[in-house]
PDB file of C-alpha atoms in Angstrom:
ATOM      1  CA  MET A  73     -15.081   7.231   9.688  1.00 43.00           C
ATOM      2  CA  GLU A  74     -14.162   6.780   5.561  1.00 49.00           C
ATOM      3  CA  ILE A  75     -10.945   4.819   5.855  1.00 49.00           C
ATOM      4  CA  LEU A  76      -7.884   5.467   3.326  1.00 49.00           C
ATOM      5  CA  LYS A  77      -9.735   8.477   1.768  1.00 54.00           C
ATOM      6  CA  GLY A  78      -7.744  10.944  -0.166  1.00 57.00           C
ATOM      7  CA  THR A  79      -6.175  11.744  -3.687  1.00 59.00           C
ATOM      8  CA  ASN A  80      -4.163   9.119  -5.821  1.00 66.00           C
ATOM      9  CA  PHE A  81      -0.625   9.741  -4.254  1.00 68.00           C
ATOM     10  CA  ILE A  82       0.594   6.717  -5.646  1.00 70.00           C
ATOM     11  CA  GLY A  83      -0.434   8.006  -9.336  1.00 70.00           C
ATOM     12  CA  TRP A  84       1.449  11.614  -8.797  1.00 73.00           C
ATOM     13  CA  ALA A  85       4.429   9.769  -7.206  1.00 74.00           C
ATOM     14  CA  CYS A  86       4.855   7.614 -10.165  1.00 72.00           C
ATOM     15  CA  ARG A  87       4.358  10.561 -12.590  1.00 74.00           C
ATOM     16  CA  ILE A  88       6.762  12.554 -10.490  1.00 79.00           C
ATOM     17  CA  ALA A  89       9.065   9.935 -10.506  1.00 79.00           C
ATOM     18  CA  TYR A  90       9.082   9.544 -14.444  1.00 76.00           C
ATOM     19  CA  PHE A  91       9.781  12.937 -14.740  1.00 79.00           C
ATOM     20  CA  GLU A  92      12.701  12.825 -12.563  1.00 82.00           C
ATOM     21  CA  VAL A  93      14.051   9.590 -14.652  1.00 77.00           C
ATOM     22  CA  MET A  94      13.507  11.721 -17.647  1.00 76.00           C
ATOM     23  CA  ARG A  95      15.686  14.855 -16.222  1.00 81.00           C
ATOM     24  CA  HIS A  96      18.268  12.627 -14.980  1.00 76.00           C
ATOM     25  CA  ARG A  97      18.685  11.083 -18.815  1.00 72.00           C
ATOM     26  CA  THR A  98      19.097  14.825 -19.839  1.00 76.00           C
ATOM     27  CA  ASN A  99      21.835  15.682 -17.771  1.00 74.00           C
ATOM     28  CA  CYS A 100      23.634  12.203 -18.449  1.00 72.00           C
ATOM     29  CA  ARG A 101      23.287  12.559 -22.210  1.00 67.00           C
ATOM     30  CA  ARG A 102      27.049  11.956 -22.638  1.00 66.00           C
ATOM     31  CA  ASP A 103      27.279   9.074 -20.481  1.00 64.00           C
ATOM     32  CA  LYS A 104      28.221   5.605 -22.390  1.00 62.00           C
ATOM     33  CA  LEU A 105      25.214   3.645 -20.410  1.00 61.00           C
ATOM     34  CA  VAL A 106      22.034   5.508 -21.031  1.00 62.00           C
ATOM     35  CA  PHE A 107      18.830   3.665 -21.505  1.00 67.00           C
ATOM     36  CA  ASP A 108      16.348   4.669 -25.004  1.00 71.00           C
ATOM     37  CA  ASP A 109      13.323   5.841 -24.695  1.00 74.00           C
ATOM     38  CA  THR A 110      11.898   2.565 -25.441  1.00 82.00           C
ATOM     39  CA  VAL A 111      13.551   1.094 -22.390  1.00 78.00           C
ATOM     40  CA  LEU A 112      12.147   3.812 -20.299  1.00 75.00           C
ATOM     41  CA  GLU A 113       8.793   3.863 -21.543  1.00 79.00           C
ATOM     42  CA  LYS A 114       8.333  -0.163 -20.791  1.00 83.00           C
ATOM     43  CA  LEU A 115       9.743   0.700 -17.521  1.00 79.00           C
ATOM     44  CA  ALA A 116       7.462   3.291 -17.129  1.00 78.00           C
ATOM     45  CA  ASP A 117       4.119   1.399 -18.249  1.00 78.00           C
ATOM     46  CA  GLU A 118       5.369  -1.686 -15.686  1.00 80.00           C
ATOM     47  CA  GLY A 119       5.294   1.507 -13.269  1.00 77.00           C
ATOM     48  CA  ARG A 120       2.086   2.563 -13.720  1.00 75.00           C
ATOM     49  CA  LYS A 121       0.453  -0.869 -13.978  1.00 76.00           C
ATOM     50  CA  GLU A 122       2.112  -1.819 -10.379  1.00 74.00           C
ATOM     51  CA  CYS A 123       0.416   1.772  -9.321  1.00 71.00           C
ATOM     52  CA  GLU A 124      -2.609   0.725 -10.181  1.00 72.00           C
ATOM     53  CA  HIS A 125      -2.609  -3.051  -8.777  1.00 73.00           C
ATOM     54  CA  TYR A 126      -1.307  -1.308  -5.731  1.00 78.00           C
ATOM     55  CA  ALA A 127      -4.738   1.288  -5.901  1.00 77.00           C
ATOM     56  CA  SER A 128      -7.064  -2.080  -6.299  1.00 81.00           C
ATOM     57  CA  ARG A 129      -5.290  -3.477  -3.018  1.00 84.00           C
ATOM     58  CA  LYS A 130      -5.661  -0.318  -1.355  1.00 86.00           C
ATOM     59  CA  GLU A 131      -9.547  -0.202  -2.374  1.00 86.00           C
ATOM     60  CA  ALA A 132      -9.632  -3.716  -1.347  1.00 89.00           C
ATOM     61  CA  LEU A 133      -7.865  -3.239   1.824  1.00 91.00           C
ATOM     62  CA  ALA A 134     -10.639  -0.629   2.825  1.00 91.00           C
ATOM     63  CA  HIS A 135     -13.426  -2.646   1.812  1.00 92.00           C
ATOM     64  CA  CYS A 136     -12.306  -5.589   3.870  1.00 94.00           C
ATOM     65  CA  LEU A 137     -11.323  -3.495   7.105  1.00 94.00           C
ATOM     66  CA  LEU A 138     -15.012  -2.189   7.006  1.00 94.00           C
ATOM     67  CA  LYS A 139     -16.013  -5.837   7.043  1.00 94.00           C
ATOM     68  CA  LEU A 140     -14.258  -6.353  10.344  1.00 95.00           C
ATOM     69  CA  SER A 141     -16.082  -6.024  13.723  1.00 96.00           C
ATOM     70  CA  ASP A 142     -16.204  -2.695  15.061  1.00 96.00           C
ATOM     71  CA  SER A 143     -13.470  -3.828  18.316  1.00 94.00           C
ATOM     72  CA  HIS A 144     -11.222  -5.768  15.772  1.00 96.00           C
ATOM     73  CA  ARG A 145     -11.343  -2.392  13.232  1.00 95.00           C
ATOM     74  CA  GLU A 146     -10.312  -0.358  16.436  1.00 94.00           C
ATOM     75  CA  LEU A 147      -7.489  -2.577  17.477  1.00 95.00           C
ATOM     76  CA  VAL A 148      -5.896  -2.368  13.830  1.00 94.00           C
ATOM     77  CA  LEU A 149      -6.369   1.230  13.319  1.00 92.00           C
ATOM     78  CA  LYS A 150      -4.662   1.512  16.562  1.00 93.00           C
ATOM     79  CA  ARG A 151      -1.724  -0.764  15.751  1.00 94.00           C
ATOM     80  CA  TYR A 152      -0.842   0.495  12.390  1.00 91.00           C
ATOM     81  CA  TYR A 153      -2.582   3.968  11.759  1.00 89.00           C
ATOM     82  CA  GLU A 154      -2.053   5.580  14.751  1.00 91.00           C
ATOM     83  CA  GLY A 155       0.886   3.515  15.483  1.00 92.00           C
ATOM     84  CA  GLU A 156       0.609   2.257  19.196  1.00 93.00           C
ATOM     85  CA  SER A 157       2.295  -0.370  20.331  1.00 94.00           C
ATOM     86  CA  VAL A 158       1.289  -3.902  21.372  1.00 95.00           C
ATOM     87  CA  ASP A 159       2.196  -3.033  24.862  1.00 95.00           C
ATOM     88  CA  GLU A 160      -0.043   0.340  24.866  1.00 95.00           C
ATOM     89  CA  ILE A 161      -3.011  -1.308  23.324  1.00 95.00           C
ATOM     90  CA  GLY A 162      -2.547  -4.316  25.959  1.00 95.00           C
ATOM     91  CA  LEU A 163      -2.626  -1.623  28.705  1.00 95.00           C
ATOM     92  CA  SER A 164      -5.784  -0.073  27.394  1.00 93.00           C
ATOM     93  CA  ARG A 165      -7.438  -2.986  27.106  1.00 93.00           C
ATOM     94  CA  LYS A 166      -6.646  -4.854  30.428  1.00 95.00           C
ATOM     95  CA  GLN A 167      -5.043  -7.473  28.147  1.00 95.00           C
ATOM     96  CA  LYS A 168      -1.409  -9.274  27.842  1.00 96.00           C
ATOM     97  CA  PRO A 169       0.445  -7.805  24.956  1.00 94.00           C
ATOM     98  CA  ASN A 170       0.824 -11.530  23.702  1.00 96.00           C
ATOM     99  CA  SER A 171      -2.857 -12.079  23.239  1.00 95.00           C
ATOM    100  CA  ILE A 172      -2.933  -8.569  21.644  1.00 95.00           C
ATOM    101  CA  SER A 173      -0.361  -9.682  18.918  1.00 95.00           C
ATOM    102  CA  GLN A 174      -2.342 -12.968  18.269  1.00 96.00           C
ATOM    103  CA  LEU A 175      -5.703 -11.406  17.778  1.00 96.00           C
ATOM    104  CA  LEU A 176      -3.726  -8.909  15.514  1.00 95.00           C
ATOM    105  CA  PHE A 177      -2.230 -11.938  13.388  1.00 95.00           C
ATOM    106  CA  ARG A 178      -5.306 -13.698  13.015  1.00 96.00           C
ATOM    107  CA  ILE A 179      -6.988 -10.171  11.664  1.00 96.00           C
ATOM    108  CA  ARG A 180      -4.080 -10.056   9.588  1.00 94.00           C
ATOM    109  CA  LYS A 181      -4.513 -13.067   7.979  1.00 95.00           C
ATOM    110  CA  SER A 182      -8.343 -12.478   7.506  1.00 94.00           C
ATOM    111  CA  LEU A 183      -7.743  -9.154   5.835  1.00 94.00           C
ATOM    112  CA  LEU A 184      -5.421 -11.072   3.420  1.00 92.00           C
ATOM    113  CA  MET A 185      -7.907 -13.792   2.452  1.00 93.00           C
ATOM    114  CA  CYS A 186     -10.435 -11.086   1.965  1.00 93.00           C
ATOM    115  CA  ILE A 187      -7.823  -9.039   0.049  1.00 91.00           C
ATOM    116  CA  SER A 188      -6.837 -11.753  -2.025  1.00 90.00           C
ATOM    117  CA  SER A 189     -10.344 -12.930  -2.476  1.00 91.00           C
ATOM    118  CA  SER A 190     -11.596  -9.286  -3.567  1.00 88.00           C
ATOM    119  CA  MET A 191      -8.689  -9.076  -5.842  1.00 84.00           C
ATOM    120  CA  ALA A 192      -9.423 -12.341  -7.465  1.00 85.00           C
ATOM    121  CA  GLY A 193     -12.801 -11.142  -8.154  1.00 77.00           C
ATOM    122  CA  ASN A 194     -11.696  -8.085  -9.763  1.00 62.00           C
ATOM    123  CA  GLN A 195      -9.420  -9.777 -12.067  1.00 50.00           C
ATOM    124  CA  LYS A 196     -12.479 -11.037 -14.274  1.00 41.00           C
ATOM    125  CA  ILE A 197     -11.233 -10.004 -18.295  1.00 33.00           C
TER     126      ILE A 197
END
């Protein structure tokens, strides 16, 4: 199973948003409060950087999910990908919802540490 496979939706969405802003600017040319092209380009550049950062975090998450045990990965996917509630997961695993919540907390903490470590390693200049 490949996790988080697909096209670059964020990049596509950012580009669509950029064109929507440009279209809106054209429609509002007569307004007194309009950003000039320099400001819009700077905002677009910052948006692109954020999209790239998001894509890197998404890659790191996919990598870190693969490092989890099968049981923990299955739990995370059931909760956050399939949208099962903690109660539903607890019933299917014959565990108390509170213990599922605690386990998910520990797994999320582990994923955050893994992602942070991975991102720090990728930021070499």
